[in-house]
């Protein structure tokens, strides 16, 4: 178990305007580069990335990193640095994890990297690896308490967190490639070998005193192995959200995917839809480890994070060691995504959101905080699709929101947000494509919320965002009336009919008096 302290890398001045920086992660299975743009809102946008299958966990038989492995890694680092430089990334932060930290010649290798490439490769310990993985993964998910599981090629990191603050962490030599090579020697692996690996995992967890999950805790998973397990599961069904980040893998589905992989010989395993070709040999060990950990913790599901160690490195400097509240992460990421669309205007967006919340205060004082927040995001993002397809802008916006890299949302929230945008444009939108995340029973709420956003949009178009004082609405005897006049010619008949259907209310916009 590890204490929770002290980052090892020097702080990067990330405050102020946007910065482009790169992170290199020399893992025990793969090496990775990610080039991030961090805008002033602290949202990380991926500009570029690269991956190389290094398999270093296989190259330290006597605890010494082989010459061949070092040369291969140096070549990959050269390539990563070329990409980082071409993207004008500065600084480039580079870390190495379990395979390098366990080799007795790590120091020589680090010196070679510095001399040949001019890069400071920091060999981080299990604690730092766990902490960064926790920060990266938890930052961008709407979770408060639980356990983060990071499965790498050589090691497994676990961190327990409460109120989004890390409370305990562990590092185990249980990485996917290492366990596959050590236990699963037959092809396909025989049942007794799988059992031996399960017992090994269980023993290590018990010896370390890893507790089972409390009823309010969730299991979050990150790392290439876990992402790939989720991708395989998602391929087995129709599913409305394109991103893997935030995907929930139920225990039963995890179990089915593990069985699917373990019972096939490598040749047939390689054809499992969604399996990355270069994980054919390492995934089985990793899959068994993940399932055994989920079993030991008593987890009902595993929520997959597409972010982890690499994002965590950047986030620690931007935010410190406690991830900001999910609502702040969500707001920043919506603004950050929207600001990439040239016809989108932040002032207009804020005006529209304000009109919508003023309306809801009168109409639905008891609306759930979750729905209220989604209405605000939907109002803010409503017209970003304009930059893509003016005549189908709600469809375009809906698609962008369900496919974009928004942070801090659950998949159900993303589906609701997307459906809400679509419904602003078309009240009778089909909800079936959003299954299993949205049901027909969500329609009434969506119809009301989308009517409010549509009305807010129409008003904003006429009054502009900057000039007006808060609009006064009154609700009286089945009539929703605006306290100010807007424009003599505006008769929102269709909207009024829609309001009647959604709320059972008559919408009254006072006319401007005819000039005498
Ligand atoms: C590793 O340690 O190699 C991981 O970060 C990534 C992987 O390929 O599993
Ligand atoms: Mg790793």
Coordinates of C-alpha atoms in Angstrom, one line a residue, residues 245-428:
X245 CA -15.1 6.7 -22.1
X246 CA -17.8 6.3 -19.5
X247 CA -19.0 2.9 -20.9
X248 CA -20.4 0.7 -18.2
X249 CA -19.5 -3.0 -18.4
X250 CA -21.8 -5.1 -16.2
X251 CA -20.2 -7.9 -14.3
X252 CA -22.1 -10.5 -16.3
X253 CA -21.0 -9.0 -19.6
X254 CA -17.4 -8.8 -18.4
X255 CA -17.6 -12.4 -17.5
X256 CA -19.0 -13.3 -20.9
X257 CA -16.2 -11.4 -22.7
X258 CA -13.5 -13.0 -20.5
X259 CA -14.9 -16.5 -21.3
X260 CA -15.1 -15.6 -25.0
X261 CA -11.3 -14.7 -25.0
X262 CA -10.1 -17.5 -22.7
X263 CA -11.8 -20.4 -24.4
X264 CA -10.5 -19.6 -27.9
X265 CA -7.0 -20.4 -29.3
X266 CA -5.0 -17.4 -30.4
X267 CA -5.9 -17.8 -34.1
X268 CA -9.7 -17.6 -33.4
X269 CA -9.3 -15.1 -30.6
X270 CA -7.8 -12.7 -33.1
X271 CA -11.1 -12.7 -34.9
X272 CA -13.2 -11.6 -31.9
X273 CA -14.8 -8.3 -33.1
X274 CA -13.2 -5.4 -31.4
X275 CA -10.0 -7.1 -30.2
X276 CA -6.9 -5.0 -31.1
X277 CA -4.6 -7.2 -33.1
X278 CA -1.6 -6.7 -31.0
X279 CA -3.4 -7.6 -27.8
X280 CA -4.2 -11.1 -28.9
X281 CA -1.4 -12.5 -26.7
X282 CA -1.7 -10.3 -23.6
X283 CA -5.4 -9.8 -23.3
X284 CA -6.3 -13.2 -21.8
X285 CA -4.1 -12.7 -18.7
X286 CA -5.4 -9.2 -18.3
X287 CA -9.0 -10.2 -18.7
X288 CA -8.7 -12.9 -16.0
X289 CA -7.0 -10.4 -13.6
X290 CA -9.8 -7.8 -14.2
X291 CA -12.5 -10.3 -13.6
X292 CA -10.9 -11.7 -10.5
X293 CA -10.4 -8.2 -9.1
X294 CA -14.0 -7.3 -9.8
X295 CA -15.1 -10.5 -8.1
X296 CA -13.0 -9.9 -5.1
X297 CA -14.3 -6.4 -4.7
X298 CA -17.9 -7.5 -5.1
X299 CA -18.3 -5.1 -8.0
X300 CA -21.6 -5.2 -10.0
X301 CA -20.1 -3.4 -12.9
X302 CA -17.0 -1.6 -14.2
X303 CA -17.2 1.9 -15.6
X304 CA -14.5 2.4 -18.2
X305 CA -12.4 5.5 -18.3
X306 CA -10.7 6.4 -21.6
X307 CA -8.4 8.7 -19.6
X308 CA -5.8 7.8 -17.1
X309 CA -2.1 8.1 -16.3
X310 CA -1.3 10.5 -19.2
X311 CA -4.2 12.9 -18.5
X312 CA -3.5 12.6 -14.8
X313 CA 0.1 13.9 -15.2
X314 CA -1.3 17.1 -16.8
X315 CA -4.2 17.5 -14.5
X316 CA -2.1 17.3 -11.3
X317 CA -0.5 20.6 -12.3
X318 CA -3.6 22.2 -13.6
X319 CA -5.8 21.4 -10.6
X320 CA -3.7 19.9 -7.8
X321 CA -4.4 16.5 -6.4
X322 CA -8.2 16.6 -6.1
X323 CA -10.2 16.6 -9.3
X324 CA -12.6 19.5 -9.5
X325 CA -16.4 18.8 -9.1
X326 CA -17.9 16.9 -12.0
X327 CA -20.4 19.8 -12.7
X328 CA -17.4 22.2 -13.2
X329 CA -15.7 19.6 -15.4
X330 CA -18.9 19.2 -17.5
X331 CA -19.4 23.0 -17.9
X332 CA -15.8 23.6 -18.9
X333 CA -15.9 20.7 -21.4
X334 CA -19.1 21.9 -23.0
X335 CA -17.7 25.4 -23.5
X336 CA -14.4 24.0 -24.7
X337 CA -16.1 21.7 -27.3
X338 CA -18.5 24.4 -28.4
X339 CA -15.7 27.0 -28.8
X340 CA -14.1 24.9 -31.5
X341 CA -17.1 25.7 -33.8
X342 CA -16.6 29.0 -35.5
X343 CA -20.3 30.1 -35.7
X344 CA -20.9 29.4 -32.1
X345 CA -21.0 32.5 -29.9
X346 CA -20.5 32.2 -26.1
X347 CA -22.5 35.4 -25.3
X348 CA -25.5 34.2 -27.3
X349 CA -25.2 30.8 -25.7
X350 CA -25.1 32.2 -22.2
X351 CA -28.1 34.4 -23.0
X352 CA -30.1 31.4 -24.2
X353 CA -29.2 29.4 -21.2
X354 CA -30.2 32.2 -18.9
X355 CA -33.6 32.7 -20.6
X356 CA -34.2 28.9 -20.3
X357 CA -33.4 28.8 -16.5
X358 CA -35.5 31.9 -15.8
X359 CA -38.4 30.1 -17.5
X360 CA -37.8 26.9 -15.6
X361 CA -37.7 28.7 -12.3
X362 CA -41.3 29.7 -12.9
X363 CA -42.5 26.5 -14.7
X364 CA -40.8 23.8 -12.8
X365 CA -39.4 25.0 -9.5
X366 CA -38.9 21.4 -8.4
X367 CA -37.0 20.2 -11.5
X368 CA -34.2 17.7 -10.6
X369 CA -30.8 19.4 -10.5
X370 CA -29.6 16.9 -13.1
X371 CA -32.2 17.8 -15.6
X372 CA -31.8 21.5 -15.0
X373 CA -28.1 21.2 -15.6
X374 CA -28.7 19.2 -18.8
X375 CA -31.1 21.9 -20.0
X376 CA -28.4 24.5 -19.5
X377 CA -25.8 22.5 -21.4
X378 CA -28.3 21.9 -24.2
X379 CA -29.1 25.6 -24.3
X380 CA -25.4 26.5 -24.4
X381 CA -24.5 24.0 -27.1
X382 CA -27.8 24.3 -29.1
X383 CA -26.5 25.9 -32.3
X384 CA -22.9 24.6 -32.5
X385 CA -24.1 22.3 -35.3
X386 CA -24.6 25.4 -37.4
X387 CA -21.0 25.3 -38.4
X388 CA -21.6 21.8 -39.8
X389 CA -25.1 21.8 -41.3
X390 CA -27.3 24.9 -40.9
X391 CA -30.5 23.2 -42.2
X392 CA -30.2 20.3 -39.9
X393 CA -28.4 22.0 -37.1
X394 CA -30.2 20.3 -34.2
X395 CA -29.3 16.9 -35.7
X396 CA -25.7 18.0 -36.2
X397 CA -25.5 19.3 -32.6
X398 CA -27.0 16.1 -31.3
X399 CA -24.5 14.0 -33.2
X400 CA -21.6 16.1 -32.1
X401 CA -22.5 15.9 -28.4
X402 CA -22.9 12.2 -28.5
X403 CA -19.6 11.7 -30.3
X404 CA -17.5 14.5 -29.0
X405 CA -15.0 14.3 -26.2
X406 CA -17.1 15.8 -23.4
X407 CA -15.9 15.1 -19.9
X408 CA -17.6 14.5 -16.6
X409 CA -20.8 13.0 -18.1
X410 CA -22.3 9.5 -17.7
X411 CA -23.3 7.9 -21.0
X412 CA -27.0 8.3 -19.9
X413 CA -26.4 12.0 -19.5
X414 CA -24.8 12.2 -22.9
X415 CA -27.7 10.3 -24.4
X416 CA -30.2 12.7 -22.7
X417 CA -28.3 15.7 -23.9
X418 CA -28.2 14.5 -27.4
X419 CA -31.9 13.5 -27.5
X420 CA -32.8 16.9 -26.0
X421 CA -31.0 18.8 -28.8
X422 CA -32.7 16.6 -31.4
X423 CA -36.1 17.2 -29.8
X424 CA -35.7 21.0 -29.8
X425 CA -35.8 20.6 -33.6
X426 CA -38.4 17.9 -33.7
X427 CA -40.7 17.2 -30.9
X428 CA -41.5 13.7 -32.2

